[in-house]
Short mmCIF file of C-alpha atoms in Angstrom, two decimals:
data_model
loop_
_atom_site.label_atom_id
_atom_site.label_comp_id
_atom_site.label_asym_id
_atom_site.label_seq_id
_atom_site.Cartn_x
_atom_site.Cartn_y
_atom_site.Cartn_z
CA UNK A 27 -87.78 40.02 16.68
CA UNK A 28 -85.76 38.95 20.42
CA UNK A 29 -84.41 36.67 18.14
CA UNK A 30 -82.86 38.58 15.50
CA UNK A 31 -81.60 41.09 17.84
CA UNK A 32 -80.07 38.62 19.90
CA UNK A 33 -78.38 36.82 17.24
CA UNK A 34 -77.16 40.78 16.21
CA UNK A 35 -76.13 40.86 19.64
CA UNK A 36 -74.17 38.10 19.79
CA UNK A 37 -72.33 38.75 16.49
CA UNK A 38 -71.31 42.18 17.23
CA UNK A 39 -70.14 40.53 20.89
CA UNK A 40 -68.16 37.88 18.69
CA UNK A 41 -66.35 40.45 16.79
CA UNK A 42 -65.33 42.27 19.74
CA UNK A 43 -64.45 39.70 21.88
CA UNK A 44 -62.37 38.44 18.86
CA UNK A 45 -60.72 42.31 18.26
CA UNK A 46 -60.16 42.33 22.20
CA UNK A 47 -58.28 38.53 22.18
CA UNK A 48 -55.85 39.55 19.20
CA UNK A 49 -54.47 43.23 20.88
CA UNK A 50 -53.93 40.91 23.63
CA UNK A 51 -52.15 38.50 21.74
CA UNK A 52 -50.16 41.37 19.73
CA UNK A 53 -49.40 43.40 23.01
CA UNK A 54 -48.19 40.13 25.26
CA UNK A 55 -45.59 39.65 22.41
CA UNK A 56 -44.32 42.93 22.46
CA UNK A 57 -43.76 43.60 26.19
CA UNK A 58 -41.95 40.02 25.99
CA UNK A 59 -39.59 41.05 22.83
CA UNK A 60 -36.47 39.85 24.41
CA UNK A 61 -33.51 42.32 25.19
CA UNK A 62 -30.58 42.61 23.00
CA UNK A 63 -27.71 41.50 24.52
CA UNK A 64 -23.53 42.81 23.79
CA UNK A 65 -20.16 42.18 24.83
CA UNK A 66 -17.31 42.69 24.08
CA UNK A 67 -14.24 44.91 24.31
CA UNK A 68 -14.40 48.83 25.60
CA UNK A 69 -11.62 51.23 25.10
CA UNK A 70 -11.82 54.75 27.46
CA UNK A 71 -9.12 57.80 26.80
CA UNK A 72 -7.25 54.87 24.13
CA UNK A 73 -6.78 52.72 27.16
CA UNK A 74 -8.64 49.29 28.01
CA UNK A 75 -11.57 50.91 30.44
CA UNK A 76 -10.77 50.34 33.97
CA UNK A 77 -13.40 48.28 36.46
CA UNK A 78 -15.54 50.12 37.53
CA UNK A 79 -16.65 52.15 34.06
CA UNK A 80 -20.63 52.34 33.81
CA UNK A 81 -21.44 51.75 30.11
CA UNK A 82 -25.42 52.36 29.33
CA UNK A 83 -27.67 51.69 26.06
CA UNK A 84 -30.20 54.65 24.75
CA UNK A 85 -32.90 54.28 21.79
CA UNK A 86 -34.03 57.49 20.81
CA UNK A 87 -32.31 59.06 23.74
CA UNK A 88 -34.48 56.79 26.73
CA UNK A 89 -32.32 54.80 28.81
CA UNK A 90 -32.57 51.45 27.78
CA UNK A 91 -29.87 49.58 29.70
CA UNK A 92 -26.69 49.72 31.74
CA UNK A 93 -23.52 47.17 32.82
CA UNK A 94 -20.45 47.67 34.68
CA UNK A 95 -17.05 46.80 33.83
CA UNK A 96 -15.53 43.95 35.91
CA UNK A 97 -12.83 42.94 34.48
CA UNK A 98 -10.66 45.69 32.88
CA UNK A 99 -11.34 46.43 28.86
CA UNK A 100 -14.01 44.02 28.55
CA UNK A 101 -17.81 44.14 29.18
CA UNK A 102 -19.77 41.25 29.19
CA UNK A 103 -23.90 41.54 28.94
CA UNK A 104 -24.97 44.68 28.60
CA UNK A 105 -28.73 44.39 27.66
CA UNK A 106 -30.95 47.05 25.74
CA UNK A 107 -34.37 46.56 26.59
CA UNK A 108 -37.46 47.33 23.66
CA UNK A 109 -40.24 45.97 21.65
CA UNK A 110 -41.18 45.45 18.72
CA UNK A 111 -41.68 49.70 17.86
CA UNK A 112 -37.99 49.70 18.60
CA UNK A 113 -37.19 47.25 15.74
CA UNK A 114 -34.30 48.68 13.04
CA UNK A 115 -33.90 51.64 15.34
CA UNK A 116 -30.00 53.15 15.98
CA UNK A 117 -28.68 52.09 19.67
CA UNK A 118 -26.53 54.70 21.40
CA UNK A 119 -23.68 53.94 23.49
CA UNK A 120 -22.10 55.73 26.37
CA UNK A 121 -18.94 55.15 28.50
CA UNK A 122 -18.90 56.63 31.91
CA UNK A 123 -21.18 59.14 29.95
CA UNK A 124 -18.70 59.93 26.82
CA UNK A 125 -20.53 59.00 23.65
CA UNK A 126 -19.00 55.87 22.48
CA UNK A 127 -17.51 56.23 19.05
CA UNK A 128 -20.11 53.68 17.49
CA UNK A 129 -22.79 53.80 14.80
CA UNK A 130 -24.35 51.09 12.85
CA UNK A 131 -25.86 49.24 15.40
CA UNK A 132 -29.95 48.52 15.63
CA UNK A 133 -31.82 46.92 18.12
CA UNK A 134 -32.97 43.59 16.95
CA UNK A 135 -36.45 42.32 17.23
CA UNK A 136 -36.78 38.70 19.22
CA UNK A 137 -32.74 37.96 19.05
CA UNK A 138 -31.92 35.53 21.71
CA UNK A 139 -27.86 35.47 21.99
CA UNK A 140 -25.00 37.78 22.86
CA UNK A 141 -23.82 39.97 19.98
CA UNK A 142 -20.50 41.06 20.02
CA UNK A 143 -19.79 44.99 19.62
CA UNK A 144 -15.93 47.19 20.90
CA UNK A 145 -16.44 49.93 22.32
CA UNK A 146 -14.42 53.23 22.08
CA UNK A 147 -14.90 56.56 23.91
CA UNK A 148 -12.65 59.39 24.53
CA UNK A 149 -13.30 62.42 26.58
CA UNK A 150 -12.16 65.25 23.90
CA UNK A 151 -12.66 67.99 26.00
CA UNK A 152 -9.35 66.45 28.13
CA UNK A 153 -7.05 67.57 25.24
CA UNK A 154 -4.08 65.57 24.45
CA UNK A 155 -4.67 61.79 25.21
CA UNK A 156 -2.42 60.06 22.35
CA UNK A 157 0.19 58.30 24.29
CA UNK A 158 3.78 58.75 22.18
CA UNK A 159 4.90 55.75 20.26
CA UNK A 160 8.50 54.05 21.21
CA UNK A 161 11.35 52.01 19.97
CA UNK A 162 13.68 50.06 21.54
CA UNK A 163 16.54 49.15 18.48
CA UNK A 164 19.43 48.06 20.45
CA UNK A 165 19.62 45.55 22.20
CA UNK A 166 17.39 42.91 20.14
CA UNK A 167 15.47 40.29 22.16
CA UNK A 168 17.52 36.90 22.47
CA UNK A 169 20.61 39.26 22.52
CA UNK A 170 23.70 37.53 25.36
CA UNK A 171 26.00 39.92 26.52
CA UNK A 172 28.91 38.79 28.89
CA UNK A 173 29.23 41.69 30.48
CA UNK A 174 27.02 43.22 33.39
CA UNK A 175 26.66 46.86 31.66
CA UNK A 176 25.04 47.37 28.19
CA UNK A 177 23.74 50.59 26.72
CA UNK A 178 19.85 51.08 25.33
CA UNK A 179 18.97 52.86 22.55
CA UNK A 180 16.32 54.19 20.58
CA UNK A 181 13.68 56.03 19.27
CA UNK A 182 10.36 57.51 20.06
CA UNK A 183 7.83 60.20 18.91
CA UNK A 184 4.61 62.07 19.74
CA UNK A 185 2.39 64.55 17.84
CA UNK A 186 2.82 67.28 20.79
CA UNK A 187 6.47 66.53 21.57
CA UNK A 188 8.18 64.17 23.47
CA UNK A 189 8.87 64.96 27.16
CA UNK A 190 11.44 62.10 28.26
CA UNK A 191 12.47 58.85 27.57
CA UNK A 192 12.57 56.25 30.60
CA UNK A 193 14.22 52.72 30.96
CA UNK A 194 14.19 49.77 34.03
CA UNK A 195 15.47 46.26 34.31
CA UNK A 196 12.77 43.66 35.36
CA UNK A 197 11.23 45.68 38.25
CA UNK A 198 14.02 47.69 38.76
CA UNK A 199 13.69 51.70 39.52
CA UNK A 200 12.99 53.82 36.16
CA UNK A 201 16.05 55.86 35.13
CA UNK A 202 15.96 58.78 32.55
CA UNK A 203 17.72 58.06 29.17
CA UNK A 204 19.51 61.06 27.68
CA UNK A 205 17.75 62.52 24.74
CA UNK A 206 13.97 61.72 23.55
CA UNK A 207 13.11 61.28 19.56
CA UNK A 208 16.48 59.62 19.76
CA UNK A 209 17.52 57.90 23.01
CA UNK A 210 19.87 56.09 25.07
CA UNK A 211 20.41 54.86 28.58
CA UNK A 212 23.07 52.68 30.15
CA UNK A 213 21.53 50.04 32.46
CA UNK A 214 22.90 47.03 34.37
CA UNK A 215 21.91 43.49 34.10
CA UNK A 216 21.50 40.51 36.36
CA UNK A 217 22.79 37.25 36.02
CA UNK A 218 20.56 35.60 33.74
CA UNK A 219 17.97 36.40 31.75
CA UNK A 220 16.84 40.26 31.97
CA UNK A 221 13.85 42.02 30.60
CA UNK A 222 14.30 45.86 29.40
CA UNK A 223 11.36 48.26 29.60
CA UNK A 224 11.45 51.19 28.15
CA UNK A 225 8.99 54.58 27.78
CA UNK A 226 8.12 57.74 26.80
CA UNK A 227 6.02 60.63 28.40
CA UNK A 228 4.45 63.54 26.31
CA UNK A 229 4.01 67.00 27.25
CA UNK A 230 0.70 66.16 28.87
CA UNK A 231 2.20 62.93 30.36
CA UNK A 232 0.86 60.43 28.19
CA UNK A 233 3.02 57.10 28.92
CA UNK A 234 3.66 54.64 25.78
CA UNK A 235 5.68 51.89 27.21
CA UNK A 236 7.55 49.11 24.99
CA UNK A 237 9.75 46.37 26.46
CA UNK A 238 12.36 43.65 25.16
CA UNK A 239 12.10 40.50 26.27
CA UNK A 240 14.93 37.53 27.67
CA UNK A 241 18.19 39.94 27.10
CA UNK A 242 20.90 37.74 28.90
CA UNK A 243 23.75 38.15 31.02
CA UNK A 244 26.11 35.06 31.22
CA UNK A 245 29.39 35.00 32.84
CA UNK A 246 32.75 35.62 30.30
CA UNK A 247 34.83 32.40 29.58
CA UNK A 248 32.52 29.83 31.22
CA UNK A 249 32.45 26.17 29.73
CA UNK A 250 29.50 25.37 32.32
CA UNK A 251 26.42 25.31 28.93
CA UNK A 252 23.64 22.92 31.11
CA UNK A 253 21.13 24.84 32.33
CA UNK A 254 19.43 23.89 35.59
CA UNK A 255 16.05 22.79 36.34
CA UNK A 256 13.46 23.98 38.93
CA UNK A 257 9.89 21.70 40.25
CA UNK A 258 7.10 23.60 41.20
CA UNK A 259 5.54 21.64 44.36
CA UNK A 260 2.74 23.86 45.35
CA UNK A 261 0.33 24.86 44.36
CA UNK A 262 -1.18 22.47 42.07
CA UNK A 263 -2.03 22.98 39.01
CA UNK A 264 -6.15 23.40 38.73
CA UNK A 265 -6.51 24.52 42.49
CA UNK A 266 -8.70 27.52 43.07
CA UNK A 267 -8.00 30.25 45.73
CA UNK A 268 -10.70 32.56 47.57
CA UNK A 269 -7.51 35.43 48.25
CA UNK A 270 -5.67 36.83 45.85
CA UNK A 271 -2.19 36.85 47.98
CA UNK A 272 -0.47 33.06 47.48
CA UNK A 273 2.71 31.46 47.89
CA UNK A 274 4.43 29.44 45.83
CA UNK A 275 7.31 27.11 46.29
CA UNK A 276 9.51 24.57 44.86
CA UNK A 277 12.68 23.23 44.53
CA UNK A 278 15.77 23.69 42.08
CA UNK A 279 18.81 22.23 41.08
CA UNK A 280 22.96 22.24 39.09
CA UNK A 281 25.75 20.73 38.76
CA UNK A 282 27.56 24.54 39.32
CA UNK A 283 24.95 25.85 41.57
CA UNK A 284 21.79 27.41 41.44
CA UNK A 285 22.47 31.30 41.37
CA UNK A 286 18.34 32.10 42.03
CA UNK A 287 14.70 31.29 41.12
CA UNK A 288 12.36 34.00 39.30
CA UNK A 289 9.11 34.07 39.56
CA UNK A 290 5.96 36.29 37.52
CA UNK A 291 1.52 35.92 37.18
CA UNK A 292 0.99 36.22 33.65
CA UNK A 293 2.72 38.71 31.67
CA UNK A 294 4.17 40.52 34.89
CA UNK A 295 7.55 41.00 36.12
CA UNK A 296 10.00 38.68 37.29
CA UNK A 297 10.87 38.35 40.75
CA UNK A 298 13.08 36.98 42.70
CA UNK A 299 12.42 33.79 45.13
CA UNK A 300 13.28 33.48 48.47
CA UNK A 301 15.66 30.86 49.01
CA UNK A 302 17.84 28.65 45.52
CA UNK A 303 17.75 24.84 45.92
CA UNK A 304 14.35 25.41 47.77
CA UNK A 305 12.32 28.19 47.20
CA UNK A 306 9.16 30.08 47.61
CA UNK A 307 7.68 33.50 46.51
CA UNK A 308 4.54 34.91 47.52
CA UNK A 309 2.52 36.35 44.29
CA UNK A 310 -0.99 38.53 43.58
CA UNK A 311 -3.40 36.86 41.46
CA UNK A 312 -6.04 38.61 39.39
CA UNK A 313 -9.40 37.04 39.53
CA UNK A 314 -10.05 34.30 36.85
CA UNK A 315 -7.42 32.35 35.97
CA UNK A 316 -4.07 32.66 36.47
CA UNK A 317 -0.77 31.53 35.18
CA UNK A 318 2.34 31.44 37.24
CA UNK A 319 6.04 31.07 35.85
CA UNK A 320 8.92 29.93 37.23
CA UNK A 321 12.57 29.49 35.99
CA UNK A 322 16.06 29.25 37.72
CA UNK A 323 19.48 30.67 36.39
CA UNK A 324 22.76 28.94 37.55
CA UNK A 325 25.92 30.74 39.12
CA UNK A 326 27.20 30.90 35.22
CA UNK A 327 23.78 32.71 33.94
CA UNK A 328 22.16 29.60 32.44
CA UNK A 329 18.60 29.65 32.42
CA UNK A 330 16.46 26.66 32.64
CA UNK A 331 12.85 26.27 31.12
CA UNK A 332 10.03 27.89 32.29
CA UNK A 333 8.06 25.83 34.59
CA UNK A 334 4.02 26.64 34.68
CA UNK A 335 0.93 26.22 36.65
CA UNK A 336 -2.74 27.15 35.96
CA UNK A 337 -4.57 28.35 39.07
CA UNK A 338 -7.54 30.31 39.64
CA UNK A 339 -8.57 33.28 41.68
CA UNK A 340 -11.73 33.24 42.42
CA UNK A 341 -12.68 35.79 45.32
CA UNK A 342 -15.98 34.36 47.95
CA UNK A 343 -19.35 35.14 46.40
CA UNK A 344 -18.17 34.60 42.49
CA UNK A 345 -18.72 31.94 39.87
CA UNK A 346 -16.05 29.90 39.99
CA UNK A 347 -13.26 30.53 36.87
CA UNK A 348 -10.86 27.76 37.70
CA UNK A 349 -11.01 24.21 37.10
CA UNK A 350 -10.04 21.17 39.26
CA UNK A 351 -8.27 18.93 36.97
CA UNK A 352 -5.13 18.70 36.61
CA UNK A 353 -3.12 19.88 33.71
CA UNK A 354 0.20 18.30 33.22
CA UNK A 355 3.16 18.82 31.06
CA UNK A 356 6.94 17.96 31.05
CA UNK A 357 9.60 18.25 28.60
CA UNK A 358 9.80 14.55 26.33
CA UNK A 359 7.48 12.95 29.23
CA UNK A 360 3.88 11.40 29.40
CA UNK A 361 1.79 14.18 31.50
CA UNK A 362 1.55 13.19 34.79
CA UNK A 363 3.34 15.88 37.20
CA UNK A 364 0.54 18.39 36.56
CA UNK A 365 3.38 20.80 35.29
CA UNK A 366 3.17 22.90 32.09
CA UNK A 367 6.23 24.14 30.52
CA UNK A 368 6.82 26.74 27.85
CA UNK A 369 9.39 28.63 26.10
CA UNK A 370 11.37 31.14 28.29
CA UNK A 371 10.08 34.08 25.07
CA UNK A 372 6.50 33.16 25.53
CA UNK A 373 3.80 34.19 26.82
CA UNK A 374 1.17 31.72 26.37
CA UNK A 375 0.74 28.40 28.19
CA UNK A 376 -1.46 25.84 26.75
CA UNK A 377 -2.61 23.01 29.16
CA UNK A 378 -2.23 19.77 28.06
CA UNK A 379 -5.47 17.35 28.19
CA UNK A 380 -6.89 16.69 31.84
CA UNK A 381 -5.71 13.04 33.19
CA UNK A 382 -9.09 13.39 34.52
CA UNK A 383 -12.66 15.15 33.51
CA UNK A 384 -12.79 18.35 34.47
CA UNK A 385 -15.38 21.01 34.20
CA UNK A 386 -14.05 23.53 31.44
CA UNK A 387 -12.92 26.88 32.25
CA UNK A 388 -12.87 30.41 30.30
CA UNK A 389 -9.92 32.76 31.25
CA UNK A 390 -11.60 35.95 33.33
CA UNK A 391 -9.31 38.42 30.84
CA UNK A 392 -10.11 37.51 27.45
CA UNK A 393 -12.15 39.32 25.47
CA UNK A 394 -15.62 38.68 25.61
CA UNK A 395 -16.46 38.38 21.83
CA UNK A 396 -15.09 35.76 19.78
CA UNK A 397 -14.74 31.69 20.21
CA UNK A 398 -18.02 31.53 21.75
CA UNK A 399 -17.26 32.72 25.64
CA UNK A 400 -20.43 34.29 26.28
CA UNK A 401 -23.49 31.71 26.56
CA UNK A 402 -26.46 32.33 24.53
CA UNK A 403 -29.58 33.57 26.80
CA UNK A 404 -32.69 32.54 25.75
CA UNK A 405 -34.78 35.35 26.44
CA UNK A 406 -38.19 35.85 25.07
CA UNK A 407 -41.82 34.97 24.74
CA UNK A 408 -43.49 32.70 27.59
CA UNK A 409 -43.71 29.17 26.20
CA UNK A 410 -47.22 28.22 24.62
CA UNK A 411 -48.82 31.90 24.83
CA UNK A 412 -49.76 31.64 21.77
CA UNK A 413 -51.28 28.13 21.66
CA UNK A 414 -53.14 29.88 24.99
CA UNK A 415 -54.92 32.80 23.20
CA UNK A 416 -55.82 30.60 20.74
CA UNK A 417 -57.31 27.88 22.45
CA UNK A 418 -59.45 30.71 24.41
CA UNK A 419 -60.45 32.54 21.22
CA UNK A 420 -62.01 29.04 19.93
CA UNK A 421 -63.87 28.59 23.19
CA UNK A 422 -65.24 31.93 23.31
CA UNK A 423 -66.59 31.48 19.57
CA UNK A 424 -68.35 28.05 20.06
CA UNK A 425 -69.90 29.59 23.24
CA UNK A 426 -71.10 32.30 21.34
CA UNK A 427 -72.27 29.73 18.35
CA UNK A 428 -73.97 28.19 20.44
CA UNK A 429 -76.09 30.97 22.41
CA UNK A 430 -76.77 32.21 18.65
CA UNK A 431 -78.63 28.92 18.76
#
């Protein structure tokens, strides 16, 4: 009779011991379900969000996660913790605590890489946030004039009404333009290439701003056609910086004289250099990578081509953006110089192959979906639980097999 009942014993132990190993099986792989992770653009009031913007994740309105924006319209892994409860269930999104104009998206049960998701929120309660739209229709870009004075035209409109119309040379004071659906302003250009910027401001000062690119101004009657050239010797191209403040220099030359040296980061203004034949400007980097132009225009308003360099800003305490090698171009010539040159109308540089390995580098302002920037993160259940539980599970039944003996 001790026998039977401990054999009944040890069954009903068996089963429970069994029931007790597979909840703790099942619950370990929930609480490990991996968070989903996004990136990706984020849009605030119909402008890229500025650095600083607090985006956060709720399921079923509990806070499930939260990022910052550090580099302005883009977020880069925000995660959105659950489990396996949470699988198929509708994510909200909020920007600096507007709802984010986004539905569709589910958390994902055990997904290990970045997905890509914009983001767009606007603060309705503000009123009017539609920036008006603007022309420019004379002059056209590429346009020479050979006289200083020109005269801008053109058009611009807004739901609410424009308020004015405003226009600058390079980075030149804003002037008012007379009129505003229709507009025109007479500005004056330097020798040289110019660039024309142009906007408009609603009633509730919304600013949509348009600009024309290399407008020239060359001087009447001259026979001088060679353009001069211009060397950047410092800095060099791959070298990282821990400030954001740097100078560069260089050195120019023409047959007719060198009337002055430009210089611009990115997409920003020209300005001039201190200084013709030799030359130096100091310039603001943003953090990441950075590309900084520079082109001369002779006494006769030739321009030269745009010399380039890749640098990096990348302030103490950061990953590092930048890369050491050296990226060389020059026009018709085997790279060498570490100098990249590009069309005075562009905008984009592409280095040439490193002369030497060189780790690779993803620009800081790019968005953060696409080609692959973000890294996958492997996220997720501890490696071999499983083979763990059931190792012990087959232990605990031929110990219990055995006392049934």
């Amino acid at each position: 009779m001790k026998t039977s009942m401990s054999k009944t014993w040890s069954i009903r132990m068996l089963i429970l011991f069994s029931i007790i190993i597979l909840c703790g099986a099942a619950s370990l792989t929930s609480a490990l379900s991996p968070p989903n992770r996004f990136s990706g653009d984020v849009t605030l009031n119909g402008a890229p969000a500025p650095v600083g913007t607090v985006i956060e994740a709720y399921i079923d309105g509990e806070f499930r996660g939260t990022t910052t924006v550090e580099v302005a319209g883009v977020y880069k892994r925000l995660p959105v913790n659950g489990d396996s409860p949470d699988d198929g269930k509708p994510i909200t999104f909020t920007v600096n605590g507007l709802t984010a104009d986004q539905t569709g998206t589910t958390w994902m049960a055990m997904v290990d890489h970045v997905r890509p998701l914009d983001l767009t929120a606007s603060d309705t309660s503000a009123g009017d946030i539609t920036p008006p739209a603007i022309t420019i229709t004379s002059p056209s870009s590429g346009d020479t004039f050979m006289t200083a004075t020109i005269t801008v035209s053109g058009t611009a409109s807004d739901d609410e009404g424009v308020g004015k119309v405003e226009v600058r040379v390079g980075s030149g004071d804003w002037v008012t333009a007379t009129g505003t659906t229709s507009w025109s302003a007479t500005v004056t250009l330097d020798m040289g290439p110019n660039t024309i910027h142009a906007r408009a401001n609603d009633a509730s000062g919304n600013s949509g701003e348009v600009y024309t690119d290399n407008v020239s101004y060359v001087v009447e009657g001259s026979e001088d056609t060679t353009p001069p050239s211009v060397s950047i010797t410092s800095p060099s191209p791959g070298d990282a910086f821990e400030t954001a403040s740097t100078t560069v220099s260089g050195t120019a030359s023409d047959d007719e004289g060198v009337g002055k040296v430009e210089v611009r980061v990115g997409s920003g203004d020209w300005v001039t250099a201190t200084g013709t034949t030799s030359w130096s400007a100091t310039v603001t980097m943003r953090k990441g990578l950075n590309t900084i132009d520079v082109r001369a225009v002779d006494t006769t308003g030739n321009p030269s081509e745009t010399m380039s360099v890749i640098v990096a800003y990348n302030p103490p305490g950061t990953t590092s953006s930048g890369s050491t090698g050296e990226f060389a171009a020059a026009p018709g010539t085997t790279p060498a110089t570490g100098e990249v040159t590009q069309p005075i109308s562009g905008e984009t540089v592409t280095p040439a192959t490193p002369t030497t390995p060189a780790t690779s580098a993803t620009p800081a302002a790019t968005s953060a979906k696409g080609s692959g920037a973000e890294p996958e993160e492997k996220n997720g259940t501890v490696p071999g639980f499983e083979a763990m539980f059931a190792i012990t599970g087959l232990l605990a039944v031929v110990y219990l097999i055995r006392r049934m003996r």
